[in-house]
Amino acid sequence: MRLALKLATMRNVPADSGIHVKGRGIKRVLVTIDVGIGELLLARELGCDAVIAHHPAGGTAQLEGYKVFRRHIDQLMEAGVPKRAAETAIASKLHQLEIQHHSRNYDQTPAAARQLRIPLMSIHSPCDEIGRKIMIRAVNGLGSSDRVSDMVSRLNRLPEYRNAKTRIEVRLGSPKNRLGKLAISHAAYTNGGFEVARAYFQHGVNTLSYIHVSDGDLARLVDEKKGNLVVSGHIASDWLGLNRLIVELEKNDVDAISTTDLQPRS
């Protein structure tokens, strides 16, 4: 957890991350995006001492992880959206997330990990923030007169995108459009949906990047007929940060086994 926080330049463990089952003397870990009992058994079969999951696997990380959604406010403000408008943009979805998370079965996977005696942790927004920084560096130097397709080409240089089965999609606007002012929206628990995207477009952002978006939110954005929305892909984008964490684990003499061979480390 300390390594992930350091890479993400975060001081504290965010609400969507946590250590569910503690352990010591860990030398081999299984790194996975989602974890269930199957992944715990796989870890034991592979001789792993612990499992690191990306998405919140249980406990308060699963019940209260939605609080990280407020990070959208900071990102909106960085892009020039006034604070009041940013707070309004997140209010509805934040409320929906709180209601949804209250019913989660928060102890199913941690309980199985305890019975199997397999240490378990979730590292969500720190890895996403690592990935967001990588995405920002990848598009650094592009100007407002460049095309949306130029941004997509830059991201496709990253092996996680280049080797993924999903493609980076321009869901709103056109690859031929001018890039204009660009914002990368990521590492705020989940995508901001319609309201957050609209706030970006209403306050001077021309091209916005999400890692995923629902069909309902996209349909509303299409009706608005404003801006370009680039959707990079959920799983490929998640591996951006996870792969960098794996590199750091191995530098610290921890053997890390990934559950995918689609995203080579770089």
GROMACS .gro file of C-alpha atoms in nm:
model
  266
    1MET     CA    1   0.000   0.000   0.000
    2ARG     CA    2   0.285   0.238   0.083
    3LEU     CA    3   0.445   0.175  -0.257
    4ALA     CA    4   0.117   0.254  -0.436
    5LEU     CA    5   0.061   0.571  -0.235
    6LYS     CA    6   0.416   0.685  -0.311
    7LEU     CA    7   0.376   0.626  -0.685
    8ALA     CA    8   0.043   0.809  -0.681
    9THR     CA    9   0.182   1.092  -0.463
   10MET     CA   10  -0.096   1.034  -0.210
   11ARG     CA   11  -0.045   1.074   0.163
   12ASN     CA   12  -0.333   0.868   0.301
   13VAL     CA   13  -0.513   0.548   0.211
   14PRO     CA   14  -0.829   0.656   0.025
   15ALA     CA   15  -1.175   0.526   0.110
   16ASP     CA   16  -1.184   0.280  -0.181
   17SER     CA   17  -0.868   0.096  -0.076
   18GLY     CA   18  -0.764  -0.106   0.226
   19ILE     CA   19  -0.606  -0.413   0.381
   20HIS     CA   20  -0.883  -0.668   0.439
   21VAL     CA   21  -0.675  -0.956   0.577
   22LYS     CA   22  -0.331  -0.879   0.719
   23GLY     CA   23  -0.021  -1.086   0.654
   24ARG     CA   24   0.355  -1.099   0.707
   25GLY     CA   25   0.655  -1.241   0.524
   26ILE     CA   26   0.491  -1.194   0.186
   27LYS     CA   27   0.719  -1.289  -0.103
   28ARG     CA   28   0.476  -1.381  -0.380
   29VAL     CA   29   0.146  -1.210  -0.466
   30LEU     CA   30  -0.134  -1.252  -0.717
   31VAL     CA   31  -0.237  -0.919  -0.873
   32THR     CA   32  -0.586  -0.905  -1.019
   33ILE     CA   33  -0.844  -0.643  -1.112
   34ASP     CA   34  -1.136  -0.828  -0.951
   35VAL     CA   35  -1.118  -1.089  -0.679
   36GLY     CA   36  -1.358  -1.357  -0.567
   37ILE     CA   37  -1.323  -1.699  -0.413
   38GLY     CA   38  -1.193  -1.832  -0.744
   39GLU     CA   39  -0.899  -1.591  -0.744
   40LEU     CA   40  -0.822  -1.675  -0.382
   41LEU     CA   41  -0.806  -2.045  -0.468
   42LEU     CA   42  -0.595  -1.964  -0.774
   43ALA     CA   43  -0.353  -1.772  -0.553
   44ARG     CA   44  -0.318  -2.072  -0.322
   45GLU     CA   45  -0.270  -2.305  -0.621
   46LEU     CA   46   0.008  -2.078  -0.753
   47GLY     CA   47   0.182  -2.065  -0.417
   48CYS     CA   48   0.110  -1.698  -0.355
   49ASP     CA   49   0.130  -1.549  -0.007
   50ALA     CA   50  -0.130  -1.276  -0.071
   51VAL     CA   51  -0.373  -1.125  -0.322
   52ILE     CA   52  -0.378  -0.763  -0.436
   53ALA     CA   53  -0.709  -0.668  -0.596
   54HIS     CA   54  -0.776  -0.347  -0.781
   55HIS     CA   55  -1.149  -0.301  -0.734
   56PRO     CA   56  -1.266  -0.282  -0.370
   57ALA     CA   57  -1.294  -0.639  -0.248
   58GLY     CA   58  -1.490  -0.581   0.071
   59GLY     CA   59  -1.504  -0.405   0.406
   60THR     CA   60  -1.523  -0.028   0.427
   61ALA     CA   61  -1.346  -0.002   0.090
   62GLN     CA   62  -1.654  -0.155  -0.069
   63LEU     CA   63  -1.909   0.021   0.151
   64GLU     CA   64  -1.755   0.368   0.153
   65GLY     CA   65  -1.534   0.372  -0.155
   66TYR     CA   66  -1.791   0.591  -0.331
   67LYS     CA   67  -1.661   0.886  -0.123
   68VAL     CA   68  -1.361   0.902  -0.358
   69PHE     CA   69  -1.608   1.024  -0.623
   70ARG     CA   70  -1.558   1.368  -0.471
   71ARG     CA   71  -1.216   1.375  -0.638
   72HIS     CA   72  -1.406   1.478  -0.950
   73ILE     CA   73  -1.446   1.821  -0.789
   74ASP     CA   74  -1.070   1.878  -0.778
   75GLN     CA   75  -1.025   1.758  -1.135
   76LEU     CA   76  -1.310   1.975  -1.260
   77MET     CA   77  -1.166   2.278  -1.087
   78GLU     CA   78  -0.820   2.207  -1.232
   79ALA     CA   79  -0.985   2.228  -1.575
   80GLY     CA   80  -1.141   2.566  -1.495
   81VAL     CA   81  -1.485   2.464  -1.371
   82PRO     CA   82  -1.602   2.685  -1.078
   83LYS     CA   83  -1.625   2.506  -0.744
   84ARG     CA   84  -2.002   2.552  -0.709
   85ALA     CA   85  -2.061   2.409  -1.058
   86ALA     CA   86  -1.827   2.117  -0.986
   87GLU     CA   87  -2.007   2.033  -0.661
   88THR     CA   88  -2.342   2.046  -0.838
   89ALA     CA   89  -2.213   1.820  -1.116
   90ILE     CA   90  -2.126   1.534  -0.879
   91ALA     CA   91  -2.418   1.562  -0.636
   92SER     CA   92  -2.672   1.336  -0.804
   93LYS     CA   93  -2.440   1.047  -0.887
   94LEU     CA   94  -2.268   1.065  -0.548
   95HIS     CA   95  -2.608   1.019  -0.383
   96GLN     CA   96  -2.689   0.725  -0.612
   97LEU     CA   97  -2.357   0.560  -0.532
   98GLU     CA   98  -2.415   0.591  -0.157
   99ILE     CA   99  -2.752   0.418  -0.186
  100GLN     CA  100  -2.612   0.141  -0.410
  101HIS     CA  101  -2.313   0.069  -0.187
  102HIS     CA  102  -2.520   0.041   0.131
  103SER     CA  103  -2.654  -0.296   0.012
  104ARG     CA  104  -2.318  -0.452  -0.085
  105ASN     CA  105  -2.218  -0.792   0.053
  106TYR     CA  106  -1.904  -0.640   0.201
  107ASP     CA  107  -1.764  -0.945   0.381
  108GLN     CA  108  -1.808  -1.232   0.134
  109THR     CA  109  -1.459  -1.227  -0.017
  110PRO     CA  110  -1.270  -1.114   0.297
  111ALA     CA  111  -1.443  -1.390   0.496
  112ALA     CA  112  -1.327  -1.649   0.243
  113ALA     CA  113  -0.975  -1.504   0.254
  114ARG     CA  114  -0.971  -1.535   0.632
  115GLN     CA  115  -1.085  -1.898   0.616
  116LEU     CA  116  -0.822  -1.974   0.353
  117ARG     CA  117  -0.565  -1.773   0.549
  118ILE     CA  118  -0.474  -1.568   0.244
  119PRO     CA  119  -0.385  -1.200   0.309
  120LEU     CA  120  -0.599  -0.971   0.093
  121MET     CA  121  -0.594  -0.603   0.003
  122SER     CA  122  -0.755  -0.364  -0.244
  123ILE     CA  123  -0.567  -0.078  -0.410
  124HIS     CA  124  -0.808   0.121  -0.626
  125SER     CA  125  -0.771   0.497  -0.668
  126PRO     CA  126  -0.395   0.502  -0.598
  127CYS     CA  127  -0.340   0.273  -0.898
  128ASP     CA  128  -0.590   0.475  -1.101
  129GLU     CA  129  -0.403   0.794  -1.016
  130ILE     CA  130  -0.079   0.630  -1.132
  131GLY     CA  131  -0.257   0.546  -1.455
  132ARG     CA  132  -0.398   0.897  -1.492
  133LYS     CA  133  -0.050   1.045  -1.461
  134ILE     CA  134   0.075   0.806  -1.731
  135MET     CA  135  -0.209   0.911  -1.961
  136ILE     CA  136  -0.135   1.279  -1.904
  137ARG     CA  137   0.233   1.226  -1.983
  138ALA     CA  138   0.142   1.034  -2.296
  139VAL     CA  139  -0.058   1.325  -2.443
  140ASN     CA  140   0.176   1.596  -2.316
  141GLY     CA  141   0.279   1.832  -2.593
  142LEU     CA  142  -0.040   1.806  -2.794
  143GLY     CA  143  -0.192   2.146  -2.871
  144SER     CA  144  -0.544   2.270  -2.927
  145SER     CA  145  -0.496   2.260  -3.305
  146ASP     CA  146  -0.409   1.889  -3.303
  147ARG     CA  147  -0.679   1.636  -3.381
  148VAL     CA  148  -0.863   1.401  -3.148
  149SER     CA  149  -0.706   1.120  -3.350
  150ASP     CA  150  -0.362   1.248  -3.246
  151MET     CA  151  -0.457   1.198  -2.881
  152VAL     CA  152  -0.579   0.845  -2.954
  153SER     CA  153  -0.253   0.769  -3.136
  154ARG     CA  154  -0.048   0.889  -2.838
  155LEU     CA  155  -0.242   0.668  -2.595
  156ASN     CA  156  -0.211   0.371  -2.829
  157ARG     CA  157   0.165   0.388  -2.787
  158LEU     CA  158   0.115   0.254  -2.434
  159PRO     CA  159   0.133  -0.129  -2.439
  160GLU     CA  160  -0.177  -0.164  -2.219
  161TYR     CA  161  -0.386  -0.005  -2.495
  162ARG     CA  162  -0.189  -0.138  -2.789
  163ASN     CA  163  -0.232  -0.500  -2.677
  164ALA     CA  164  -0.584  -0.483  -2.534
  165LYS     CA  165  -0.875  -0.654  -2.708
  166THR     CA  166  -1.076  -0.334  -2.668
  167ARG     CA  167  -1.002  -0.029  -2.880
  168ILE     CA  168  -0.992   0.334  -2.773
  169GLU     CA  169  -1.322   0.477  -2.895
  170VAL     CA  170  -1.430   0.832  -2.980
  171ARG     CA  171  -1.787   0.800  -2.851
  172LEU     CA  172  -1.884   1.164  -2.898
  173GLY     CA  173  -1.761   1.402  -3.165
  174SER     CA  174  -1.514   1.284  -3.428
  175PRO     CA  175  -1.148   1.178  -3.450
  176LYS     CA  176  -1.112   1.450  -3.714
  177ASN     CA  177  -1.220   1.727  -3.474
  178ARG     CA  178  -0.974   1.972  -3.328
  179LEU     CA  179  -0.856   1.862  -2.985
  180GLY     CA  180  -0.904   2.203  -2.825
  181LYS     CA  181  -0.874   2.202  -2.446
  182LEU     CA  182  -0.825   1.848  -2.313
  183ALA     CA  183  -0.913   1.695  -1.976
  184ILE     CA  184  -0.831   1.343  -1.853
  185SER     CA  185  -1.101   1.233  -1.608
  186HIS     CA  186  -0.987   0.926  -1.415
  187ALA     CA  187  -0.898   0.814  -1.059
  188ALA     CA  188  -1.217   0.946  -0.898
  189TYR     CA  189  -1.374   0.607  -0.818
  190THR     CA  190  -1.584   0.585  -1.134
  191ASN     CA  191  -1.665   0.795  -1.438
  192GLY     CA  192  -1.853   1.117  -1.374
  193GLY     CA  193  -2.139   1.033  -1.605
  194PHE     CA  194  -2.344   1.288  -1.791
  195GLU     CA  195  -2.340   1.571  -1.537
  196VAL     CA  196  -1.962   1.580  -1.492
  197ALA     CA  197  -1.898   1.559  -1.866
  198ARG     CA  198  -2.148   1.838  -1.932
  199ALA     CA  199  -1.978   2.057  -1.670
  200TYR     CA  200  -1.644   2.011  -1.848
  201PHE     CA  201  -1.796   2.098  -2.186
  202GLN     CA  202  -1.985   2.398  -2.049
  203HIS     CA  203  -1.668   2.549  -1.904
  204GLY     CA  204  -1.426   2.540  -2.192
  205VAL     CA  205  -1.312   2.178  -2.225
  206ASN     CA  206  -1.344   2.055  -2.582
  207THR     CA  207  -1.217   1.699  -2.546
  208LEU     CA  208  -1.275   1.478  -2.243
  209SER     CA  209  -1.134   1.133  -2.169
  210TYR     CA  210  -1.323   0.874  -1.962
  211ILE     CA  211  -1.215   0.513  -1.918
  212HIS     CA  212  -1.579   0.398  -1.950
  213VAL     CA  213  -1.928   0.547  -1.982
  214SER     CA  214  -2.282   0.408  -1.966
  215ASP     CA  215  -2.505   0.401  -2.272
  216GLY     CA  216  -2.762   0.618  -2.094
  217ASP     CA  217  -2.512   0.891  -2.010
  218LEU     CA  218  -2.368   0.875  -2.359
  219ALA     CA  219  -2.712   0.913  -2.519
  220ARG     CA  220  -2.774   1.228  -2.315
  221LEU     CA  221  -2.436   1.368  -2.415
  222VAL     CA  222  -2.507   1.296  -2.782
  223ASP     CA  223  -2.830   1.498  -2.749
  224GLU     CA  224  -2.628   1.789  -2.610
  225LYS     CA  225  -2.412   1.794  -2.925
  226LYS     CA  226  -2.109   1.940  -2.744
  227GLY     CA  227  -1.747   1.830  -2.726
  228ASN     CA  228  -1.553   1.511  -2.794
  229LEU     CA  229  -1.560   1.214  -2.557
  230VAL     CA  230  -1.276   0.963  -2.584
  231VAL     CA  231  -1.332   0.633  -2.398
  232SER     CA  232  -1.001   0.459  -2.343
  233GLY     CA  233  -1.131   0.127  -2.211
  234HIS     CA  234  -1.188   0.013  -1.853
  235ILE     CA  235  -0.964  -0.289  -1.811
  236ALA     CA  236  -0.674  -0.163  -2.022
  237SER     CA  237  -0.678   0.163  -1.827
  238ASP     CA  238  -0.685  -0.018  -1.493
  239TRP     CA  239  -0.374  -0.217  -1.589
  240LEU     CA  240  -0.183   0.107  -1.654
  241GLY     CA  241  -0.146   0.166  -1.282
  242LEU     CA  242  -0.138  -0.196  -1.173
  243ASN     CA  243   0.152  -0.279  -1.403
  244ARG     CA  244   0.360   0.007  -1.261
  245LEU     CA  245   0.288  -0.120  -0.911
  246ILE     CA  246   0.400  -0.468  -1.015
  247VAL     CA  247   0.732  -0.326  -1.133
  248GLU     CA  248   0.784  -0.159  -0.795
  249LEU     CA  249   0.690  -0.476  -0.606
  250GLU     CA  250   0.950  -0.672  -0.797
  251LYS     CA  251   1.211  -0.404  -0.728
  252ASN     CA  252   1.136  -0.472  -0.361
  253ASP     CA  253   1.189  -0.849  -0.400
  254VAL     CA  254   0.821  -0.943  -0.414
  255ASP     CA  255   0.734  -1.181  -0.697
  256ALA     CA  256   0.412  -1.054  -0.856
  257ILE     CA  257   0.194  -1.276  -1.075
  258SER     CA  258  -0.061  -1.096  -1.294
  259THR     CA  259  -0.391  -1.259  -1.390
  260THR     CA  260  -0.354  -1.134  -1.748
  261ASP     CA  261  -0.093  -1.164  -2.018
  262LEU     CA  262  -0.254  -0.898  -2.238
  263GLN     CA  263  -0.083  -0.596  -2.083
  264PRO     CA  264   0.297  -0.620  -2.098
  265ARG     CA  265   0.475  -0.411  -1.837
  266SER     CA  266   0.664  -0.107  -1.959
   0.00000   0.00000   0.00000
